[in-house]
PDB file of C-alpha atoms in Angstrom:
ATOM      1  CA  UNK A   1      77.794  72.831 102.092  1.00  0.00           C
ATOM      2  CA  UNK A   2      75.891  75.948 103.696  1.00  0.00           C
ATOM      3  CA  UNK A   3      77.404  79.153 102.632  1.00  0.00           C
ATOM      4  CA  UNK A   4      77.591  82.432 100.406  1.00  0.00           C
ATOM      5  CA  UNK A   5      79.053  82.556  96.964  1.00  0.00           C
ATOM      6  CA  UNK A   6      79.734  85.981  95.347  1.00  0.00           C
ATOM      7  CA  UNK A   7      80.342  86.172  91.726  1.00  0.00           C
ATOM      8  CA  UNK A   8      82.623  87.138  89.769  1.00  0.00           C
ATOM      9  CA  UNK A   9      85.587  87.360  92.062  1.00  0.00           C
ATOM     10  CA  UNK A  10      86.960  89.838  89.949  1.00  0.00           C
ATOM     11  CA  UNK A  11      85.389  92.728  87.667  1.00  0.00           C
ATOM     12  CA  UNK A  12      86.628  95.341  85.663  1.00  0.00           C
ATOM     13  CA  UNK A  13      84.296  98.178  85.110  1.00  0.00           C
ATOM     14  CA  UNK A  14      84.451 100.549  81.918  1.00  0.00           C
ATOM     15  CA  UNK A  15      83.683 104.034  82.626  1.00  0.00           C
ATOM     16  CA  UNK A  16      80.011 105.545  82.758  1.00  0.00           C
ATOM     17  CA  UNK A  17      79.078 101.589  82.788  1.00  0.00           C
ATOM     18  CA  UNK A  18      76.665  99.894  85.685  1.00  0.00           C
ATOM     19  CA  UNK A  19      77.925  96.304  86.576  1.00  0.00           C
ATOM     20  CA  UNK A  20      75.938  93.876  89.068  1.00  0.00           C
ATOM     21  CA  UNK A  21      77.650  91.818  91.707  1.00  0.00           C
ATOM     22  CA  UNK A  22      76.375  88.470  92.523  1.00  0.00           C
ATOM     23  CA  UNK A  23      75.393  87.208  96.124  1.00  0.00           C
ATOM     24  CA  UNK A  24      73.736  83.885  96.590  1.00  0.00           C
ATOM     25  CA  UNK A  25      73.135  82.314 100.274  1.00  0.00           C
ATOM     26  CA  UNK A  26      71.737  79.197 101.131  1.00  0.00           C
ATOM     27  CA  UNK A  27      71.822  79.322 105.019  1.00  0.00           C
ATOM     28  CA  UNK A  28      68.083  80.217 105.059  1.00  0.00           C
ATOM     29  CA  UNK A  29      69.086  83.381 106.850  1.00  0.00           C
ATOM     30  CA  UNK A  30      66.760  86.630 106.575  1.00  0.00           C
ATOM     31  CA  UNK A  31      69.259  89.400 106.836  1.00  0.00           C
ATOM     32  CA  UNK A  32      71.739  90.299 104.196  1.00  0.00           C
ATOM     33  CA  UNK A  33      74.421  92.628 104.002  1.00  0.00           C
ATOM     34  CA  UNK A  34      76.908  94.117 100.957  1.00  0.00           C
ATOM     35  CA  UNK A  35      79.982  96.281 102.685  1.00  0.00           C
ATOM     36  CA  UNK A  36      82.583  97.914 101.015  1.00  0.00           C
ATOM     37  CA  UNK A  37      87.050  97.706 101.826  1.00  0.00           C
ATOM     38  CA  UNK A  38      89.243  99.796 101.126  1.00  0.00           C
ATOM     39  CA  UNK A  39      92.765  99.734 102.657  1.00  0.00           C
ATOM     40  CA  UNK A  40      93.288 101.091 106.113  1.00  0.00           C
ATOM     41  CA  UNK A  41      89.784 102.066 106.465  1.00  0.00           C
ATOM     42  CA  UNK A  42      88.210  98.297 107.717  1.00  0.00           C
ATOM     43  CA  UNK A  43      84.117  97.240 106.533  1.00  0.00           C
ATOM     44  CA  UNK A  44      81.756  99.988 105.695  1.00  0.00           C
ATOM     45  CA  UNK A  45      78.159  98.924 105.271  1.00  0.00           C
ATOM     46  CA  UNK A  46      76.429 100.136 101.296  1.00  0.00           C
ATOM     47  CA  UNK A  47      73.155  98.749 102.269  1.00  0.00           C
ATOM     48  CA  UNK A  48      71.023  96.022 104.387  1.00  0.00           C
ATOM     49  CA  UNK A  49      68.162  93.811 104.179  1.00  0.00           C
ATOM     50  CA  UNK A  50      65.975  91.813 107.201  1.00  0.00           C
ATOM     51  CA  UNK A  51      63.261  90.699 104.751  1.00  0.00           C
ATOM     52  CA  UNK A  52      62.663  90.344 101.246  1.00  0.00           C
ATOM     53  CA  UNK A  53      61.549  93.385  99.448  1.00  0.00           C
ATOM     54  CA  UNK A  54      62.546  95.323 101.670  1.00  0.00           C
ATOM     55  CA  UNK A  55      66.254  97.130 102.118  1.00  0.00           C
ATOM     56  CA  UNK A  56      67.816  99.920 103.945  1.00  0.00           C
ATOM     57  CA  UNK A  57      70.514 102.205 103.325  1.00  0.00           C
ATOM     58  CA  UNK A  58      74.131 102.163 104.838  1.00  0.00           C
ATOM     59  CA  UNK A  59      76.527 104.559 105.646  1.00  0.00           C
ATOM     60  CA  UNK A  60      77.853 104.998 101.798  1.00  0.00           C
ATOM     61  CA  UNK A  61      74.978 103.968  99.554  1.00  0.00           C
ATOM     62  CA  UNK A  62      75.328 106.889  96.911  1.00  0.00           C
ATOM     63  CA  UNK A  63      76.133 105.197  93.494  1.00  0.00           C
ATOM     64  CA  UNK A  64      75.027 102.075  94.710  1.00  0.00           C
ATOM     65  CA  UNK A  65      71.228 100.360  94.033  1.00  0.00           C
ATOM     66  CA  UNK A  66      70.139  96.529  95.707  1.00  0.00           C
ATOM     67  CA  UNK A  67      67.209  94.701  94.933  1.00  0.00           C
ATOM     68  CA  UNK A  68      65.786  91.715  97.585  1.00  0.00           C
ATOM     69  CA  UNK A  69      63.719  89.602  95.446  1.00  0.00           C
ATOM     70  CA  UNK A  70      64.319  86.111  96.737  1.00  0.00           C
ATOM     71  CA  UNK A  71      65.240  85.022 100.188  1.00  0.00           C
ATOM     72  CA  UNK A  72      68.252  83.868  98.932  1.00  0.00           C
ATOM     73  CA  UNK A  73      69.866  86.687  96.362  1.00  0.00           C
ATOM     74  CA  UNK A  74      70.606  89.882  97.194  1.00  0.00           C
ATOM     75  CA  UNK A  75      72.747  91.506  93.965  1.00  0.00           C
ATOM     76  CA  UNK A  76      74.659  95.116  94.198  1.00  0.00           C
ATOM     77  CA  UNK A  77      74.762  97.172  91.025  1.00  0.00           C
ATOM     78  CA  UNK A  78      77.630  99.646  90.991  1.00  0.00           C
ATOM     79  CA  UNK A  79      76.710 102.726  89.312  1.00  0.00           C
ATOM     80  CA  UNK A  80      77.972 105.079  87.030  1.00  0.00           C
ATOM     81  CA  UNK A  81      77.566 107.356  89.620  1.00  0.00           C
ATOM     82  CA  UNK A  82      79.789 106.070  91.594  1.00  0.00           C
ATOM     83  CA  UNK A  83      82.971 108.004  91.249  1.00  0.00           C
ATOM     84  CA  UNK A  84      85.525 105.956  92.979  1.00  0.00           C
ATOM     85  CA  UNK A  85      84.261 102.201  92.275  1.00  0.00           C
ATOM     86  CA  UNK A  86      87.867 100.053  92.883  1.00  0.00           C
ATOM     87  CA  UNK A  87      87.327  98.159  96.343  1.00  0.00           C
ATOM     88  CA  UNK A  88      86.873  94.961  97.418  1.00  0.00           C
ATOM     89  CA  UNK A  89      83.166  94.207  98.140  1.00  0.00           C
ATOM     90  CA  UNK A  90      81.849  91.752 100.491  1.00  0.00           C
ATOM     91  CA  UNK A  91      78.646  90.267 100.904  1.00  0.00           C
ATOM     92  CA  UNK A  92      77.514  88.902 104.247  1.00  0.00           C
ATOM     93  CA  UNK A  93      74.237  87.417 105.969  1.00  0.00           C
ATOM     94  CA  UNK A  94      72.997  86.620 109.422  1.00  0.00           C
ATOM     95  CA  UNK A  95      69.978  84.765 110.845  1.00  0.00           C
ATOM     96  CA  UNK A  96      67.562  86.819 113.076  1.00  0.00           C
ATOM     97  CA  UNK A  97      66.076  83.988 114.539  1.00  0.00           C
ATOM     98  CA  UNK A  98      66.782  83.155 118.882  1.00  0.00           C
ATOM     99  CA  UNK A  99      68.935  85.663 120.210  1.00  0.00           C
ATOM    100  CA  UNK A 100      70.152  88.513 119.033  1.00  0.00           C
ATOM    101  CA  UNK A 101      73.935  87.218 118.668  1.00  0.00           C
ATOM    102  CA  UNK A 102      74.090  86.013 116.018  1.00  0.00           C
ATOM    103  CA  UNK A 103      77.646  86.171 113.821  1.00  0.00           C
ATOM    104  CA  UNK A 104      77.806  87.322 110.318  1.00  0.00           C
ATOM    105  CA  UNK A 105      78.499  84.847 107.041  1.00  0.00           C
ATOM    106  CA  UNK A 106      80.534  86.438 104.966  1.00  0.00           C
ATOM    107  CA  UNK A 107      81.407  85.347 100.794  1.00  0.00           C
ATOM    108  CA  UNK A 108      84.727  85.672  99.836  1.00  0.00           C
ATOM    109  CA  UNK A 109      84.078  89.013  98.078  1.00  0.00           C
ATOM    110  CA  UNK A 110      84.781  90.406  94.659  1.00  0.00           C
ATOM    111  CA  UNK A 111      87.563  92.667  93.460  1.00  0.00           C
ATOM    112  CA  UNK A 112      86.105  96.048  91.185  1.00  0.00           C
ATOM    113  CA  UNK A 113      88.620  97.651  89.351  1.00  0.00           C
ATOM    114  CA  UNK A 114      88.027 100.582  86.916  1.00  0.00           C
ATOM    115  CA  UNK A 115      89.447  99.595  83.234  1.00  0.00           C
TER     116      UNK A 115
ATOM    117  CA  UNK B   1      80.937 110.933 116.837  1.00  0.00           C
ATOM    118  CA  UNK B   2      81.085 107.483 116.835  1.00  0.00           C
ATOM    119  CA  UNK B   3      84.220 105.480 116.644  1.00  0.00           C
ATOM    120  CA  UNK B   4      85.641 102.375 116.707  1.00  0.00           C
ATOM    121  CA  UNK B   5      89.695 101.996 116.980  1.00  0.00           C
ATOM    122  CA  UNK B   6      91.541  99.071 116.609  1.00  0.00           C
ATOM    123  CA  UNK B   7      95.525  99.567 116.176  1.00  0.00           C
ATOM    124  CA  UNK B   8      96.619 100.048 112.772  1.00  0.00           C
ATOM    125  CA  UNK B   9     100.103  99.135 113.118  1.00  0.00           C
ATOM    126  CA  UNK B  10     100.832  95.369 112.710  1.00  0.00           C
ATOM    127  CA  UNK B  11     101.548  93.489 115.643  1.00  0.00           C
ATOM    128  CA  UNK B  12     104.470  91.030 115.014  1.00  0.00           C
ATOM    129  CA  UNK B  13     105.203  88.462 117.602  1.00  0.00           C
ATOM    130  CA  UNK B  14     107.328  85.064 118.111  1.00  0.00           C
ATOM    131  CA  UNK B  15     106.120  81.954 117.960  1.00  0.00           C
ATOM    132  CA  UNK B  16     104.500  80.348 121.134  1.00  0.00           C
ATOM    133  CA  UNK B  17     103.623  84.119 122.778  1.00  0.00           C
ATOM    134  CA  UNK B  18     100.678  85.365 123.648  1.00  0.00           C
ATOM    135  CA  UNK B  19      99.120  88.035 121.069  1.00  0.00           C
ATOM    136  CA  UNK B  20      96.844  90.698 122.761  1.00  0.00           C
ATOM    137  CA  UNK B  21      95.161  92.819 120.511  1.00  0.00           C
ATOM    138  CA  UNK B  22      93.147  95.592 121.510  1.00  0.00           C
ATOM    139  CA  UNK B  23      89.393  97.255 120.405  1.00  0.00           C
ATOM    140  CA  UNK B  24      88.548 100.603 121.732  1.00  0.00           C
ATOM    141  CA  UNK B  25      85.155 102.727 120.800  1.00  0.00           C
ATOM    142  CA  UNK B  26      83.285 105.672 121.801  1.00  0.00           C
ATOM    143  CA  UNK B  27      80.117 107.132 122.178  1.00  0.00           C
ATOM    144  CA  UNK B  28      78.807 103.719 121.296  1.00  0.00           C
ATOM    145  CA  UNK B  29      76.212 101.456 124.019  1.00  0.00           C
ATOM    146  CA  UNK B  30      77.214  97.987 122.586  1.00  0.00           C
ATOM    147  CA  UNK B  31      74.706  95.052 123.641  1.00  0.00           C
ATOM    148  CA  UNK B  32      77.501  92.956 121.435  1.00  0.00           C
ATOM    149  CA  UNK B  33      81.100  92.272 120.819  1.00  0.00           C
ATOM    150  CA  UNK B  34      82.386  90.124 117.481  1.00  0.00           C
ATOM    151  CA  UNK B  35      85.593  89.369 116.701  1.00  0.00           C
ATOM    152  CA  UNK B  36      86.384  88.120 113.463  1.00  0.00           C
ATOM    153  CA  UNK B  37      89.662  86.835 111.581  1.00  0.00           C
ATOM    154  CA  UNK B  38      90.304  87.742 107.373  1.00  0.00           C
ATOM    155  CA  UNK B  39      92.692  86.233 105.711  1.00  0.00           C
ATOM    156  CA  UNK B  40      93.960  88.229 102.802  1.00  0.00           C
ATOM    157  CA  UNK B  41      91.740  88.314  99.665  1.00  0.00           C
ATOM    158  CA  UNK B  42      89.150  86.837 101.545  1.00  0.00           C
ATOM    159  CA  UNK B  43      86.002  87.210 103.910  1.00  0.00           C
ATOM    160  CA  UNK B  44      85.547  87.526 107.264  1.00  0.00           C
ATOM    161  CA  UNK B  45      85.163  84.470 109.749  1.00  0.00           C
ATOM    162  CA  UNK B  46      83.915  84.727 113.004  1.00  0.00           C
ATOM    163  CA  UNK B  47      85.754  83.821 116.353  1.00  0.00           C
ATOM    164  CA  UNK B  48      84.020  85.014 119.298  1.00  0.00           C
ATOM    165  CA  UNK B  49      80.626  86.764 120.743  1.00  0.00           C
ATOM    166  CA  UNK B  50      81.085  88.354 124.158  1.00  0.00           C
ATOM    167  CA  UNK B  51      77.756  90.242 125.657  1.00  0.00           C
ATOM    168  CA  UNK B  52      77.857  93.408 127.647  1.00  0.00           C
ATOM    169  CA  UNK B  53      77.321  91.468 130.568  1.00  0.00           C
ATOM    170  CA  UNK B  54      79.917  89.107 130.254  1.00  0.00           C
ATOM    171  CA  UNK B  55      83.501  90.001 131.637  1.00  0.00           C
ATOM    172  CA  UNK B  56      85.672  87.150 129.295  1.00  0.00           C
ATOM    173  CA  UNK B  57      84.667  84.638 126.572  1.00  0.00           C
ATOM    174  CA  UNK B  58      87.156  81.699 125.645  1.00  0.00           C
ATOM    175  CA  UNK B  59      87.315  79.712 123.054  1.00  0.00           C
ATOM    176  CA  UNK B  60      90.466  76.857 122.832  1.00  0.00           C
ATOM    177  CA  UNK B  61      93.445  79.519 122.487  1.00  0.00           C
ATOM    178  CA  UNK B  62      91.465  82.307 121.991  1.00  0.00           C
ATOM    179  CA  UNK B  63      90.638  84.405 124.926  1.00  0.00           C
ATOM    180  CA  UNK B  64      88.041  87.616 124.919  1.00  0.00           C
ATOM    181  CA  UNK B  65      87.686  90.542 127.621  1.00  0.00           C
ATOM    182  CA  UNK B  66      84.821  93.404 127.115  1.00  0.00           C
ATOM    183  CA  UNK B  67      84.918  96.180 129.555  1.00  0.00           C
ATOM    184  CA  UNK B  68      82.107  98.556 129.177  1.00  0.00           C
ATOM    185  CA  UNK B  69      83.562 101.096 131.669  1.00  0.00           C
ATOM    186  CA  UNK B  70      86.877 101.465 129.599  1.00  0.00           C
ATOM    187  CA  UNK B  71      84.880 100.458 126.442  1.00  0.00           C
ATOM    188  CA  UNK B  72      87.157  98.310 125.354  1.00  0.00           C
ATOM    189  CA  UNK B  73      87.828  94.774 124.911  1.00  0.00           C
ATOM    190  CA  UNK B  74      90.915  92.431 124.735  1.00  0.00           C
ATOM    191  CA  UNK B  75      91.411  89.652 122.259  1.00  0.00           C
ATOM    192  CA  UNK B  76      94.545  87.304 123.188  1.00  0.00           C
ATOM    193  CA  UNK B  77      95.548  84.114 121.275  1.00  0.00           C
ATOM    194  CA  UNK B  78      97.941  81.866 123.561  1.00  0.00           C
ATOM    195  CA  UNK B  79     100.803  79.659 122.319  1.00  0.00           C
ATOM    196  CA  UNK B  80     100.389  82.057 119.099  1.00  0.00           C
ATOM    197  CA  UNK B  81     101.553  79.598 115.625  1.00  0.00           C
ATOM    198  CA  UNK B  82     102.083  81.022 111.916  1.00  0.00           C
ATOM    199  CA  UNK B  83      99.060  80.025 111.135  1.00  0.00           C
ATOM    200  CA  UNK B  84      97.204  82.745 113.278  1.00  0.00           C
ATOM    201  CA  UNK B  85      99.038  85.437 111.205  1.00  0.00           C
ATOM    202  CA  UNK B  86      95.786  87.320 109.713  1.00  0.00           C
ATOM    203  CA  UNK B  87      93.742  90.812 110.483  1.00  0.00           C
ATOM    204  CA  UNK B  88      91.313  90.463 113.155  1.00  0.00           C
ATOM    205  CA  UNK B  89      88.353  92.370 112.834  1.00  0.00           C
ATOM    206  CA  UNK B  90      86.438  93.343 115.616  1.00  0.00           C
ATOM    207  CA  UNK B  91      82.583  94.342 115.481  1.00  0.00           C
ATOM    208  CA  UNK B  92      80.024  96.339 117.451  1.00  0.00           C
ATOM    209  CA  UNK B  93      76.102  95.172 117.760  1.00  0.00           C
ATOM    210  CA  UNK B  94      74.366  98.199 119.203  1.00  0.00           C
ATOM    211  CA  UNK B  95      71.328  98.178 121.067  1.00  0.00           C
ATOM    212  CA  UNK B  96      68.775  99.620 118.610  1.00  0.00           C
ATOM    213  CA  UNK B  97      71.370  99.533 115.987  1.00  0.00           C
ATOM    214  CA  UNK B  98      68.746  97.713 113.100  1.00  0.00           C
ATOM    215  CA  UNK B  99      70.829  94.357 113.422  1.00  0.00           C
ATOM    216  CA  UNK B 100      73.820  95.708 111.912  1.00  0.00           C
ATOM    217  CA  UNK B 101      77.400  95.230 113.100  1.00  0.00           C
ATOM    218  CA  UNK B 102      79.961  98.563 112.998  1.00  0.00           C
ATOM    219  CA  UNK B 103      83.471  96.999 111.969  1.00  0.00           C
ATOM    220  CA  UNK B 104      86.841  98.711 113.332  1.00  0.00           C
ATOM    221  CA  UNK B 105      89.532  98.838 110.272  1.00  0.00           C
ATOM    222  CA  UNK B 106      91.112  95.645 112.231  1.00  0.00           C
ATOM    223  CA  UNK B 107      95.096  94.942 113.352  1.00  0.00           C
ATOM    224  CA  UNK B 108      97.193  92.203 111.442  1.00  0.00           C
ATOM    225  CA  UNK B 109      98.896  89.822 113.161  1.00  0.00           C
ATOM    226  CA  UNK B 110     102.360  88.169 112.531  1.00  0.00           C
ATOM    227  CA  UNK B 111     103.719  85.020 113.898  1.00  0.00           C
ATOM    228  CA  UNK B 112     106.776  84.245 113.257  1.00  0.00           C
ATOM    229  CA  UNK B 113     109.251  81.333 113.597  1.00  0.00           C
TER     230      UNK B 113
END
């Protein structure tokens, strides 16, 4: 079946440590997406790709870092410098082909926690 | 500044109702209107695309309005079952926004018996 798997669903991270979140599609779909939610305060995009090698910042990138090597990955590493890590993070992706309607695919996220 | 308000308080209804559930925004020119349904501890799944230039979108018991003079739109679910209890998301596509979607923080929904 099409879809996008994030790994691990959970992940406990150890102060002044970096850990990588997983995010695998295989929809064929250019665009990917990683968003970050917290309670109350809804989906709140960390950072964006349309192509591969090639990524943009969101609205709350600092202490975050992406890479786009393959069509199909697009990992998140959570910095050290990222004060306030515990969230649930979401990875989505869309196709930019026909119109420009198309929905978002979202994986079924994974839960950071600070140890 | 930019905003996009969906009501925070959970809407709890009886079985077989209607549930309307509303999405407001400002200062926003959406081309684009996504609504989306998340179960808890899991992602998003879309429900329904309405364009600016489309007054109401339905889907089976899912109904959409978008009014771009009140900037708002409407999302009702007729002959509402337990099953549609969830948060539903709604989701801006901006013209010249980069082909990103702004989420609101989304209103849960409770059907009960």
């Amino acid at each position: 079946d099409g879809g996008i798997t994030q790994s691990p669903k959970y992940l406990f991270r150890k102060e002044g440590q970096n850990v990588t979140l997983s995010c695998e599609q295989n929809l064929n779909h250019d665009a990917m997406y990683w968003y970050r939610q917290d309670p109350g305060q809804g989906l709140r995009l960390i950072y964006y790709s349309q192509i591969v090698n090639d990524f943009q910042k969101g609205d709350i990138a600092e202490g975050y870092s992406v890479s786009r090597e393959k069509k199909e990955s697009f990992p998140l590493t959570v910095t050290s410098a990222q004060k306030n890590p515990t969230a649930f993070y979401l990875c989505a992706s869309r196709s930019l082909l026909g119109e420009r309607n198309q929905p978002q695919h979202f994986g079924d996220g994974t839960r950071l926690s600070i140890l | 500044s930019q905003k996009i308000e969906q009501n925070s308080e959970a809407l709890n209804i009886q079985e077989g109702k209607t549930a309307t559930l509303t999405c407001n925004y400002t200062n926003y020119s959406p081309a684009y209107l996504q609504w989306y349904r998340q179960d808890p501890g899991r992602g998003p799944v879309f429900l329904l695309l309405i364009r600016e230039n489309e007054k109401e979108k339905r889907k089976e018991r899912l109904k959409v309005t978008f009014d771009t003079t009140l900037k708002q739109s409407l999302f009702h679910i007729t002959a509402s079952q337990p099953a549609d209890s969830a948060t539903y998301l709604c989701a801006l596509d901006i013209t010249g926004g980069g082909n990103k979607l702004t989420f609101g923080t989304g209103t849960q929904l409770k059907v009960e018996l």
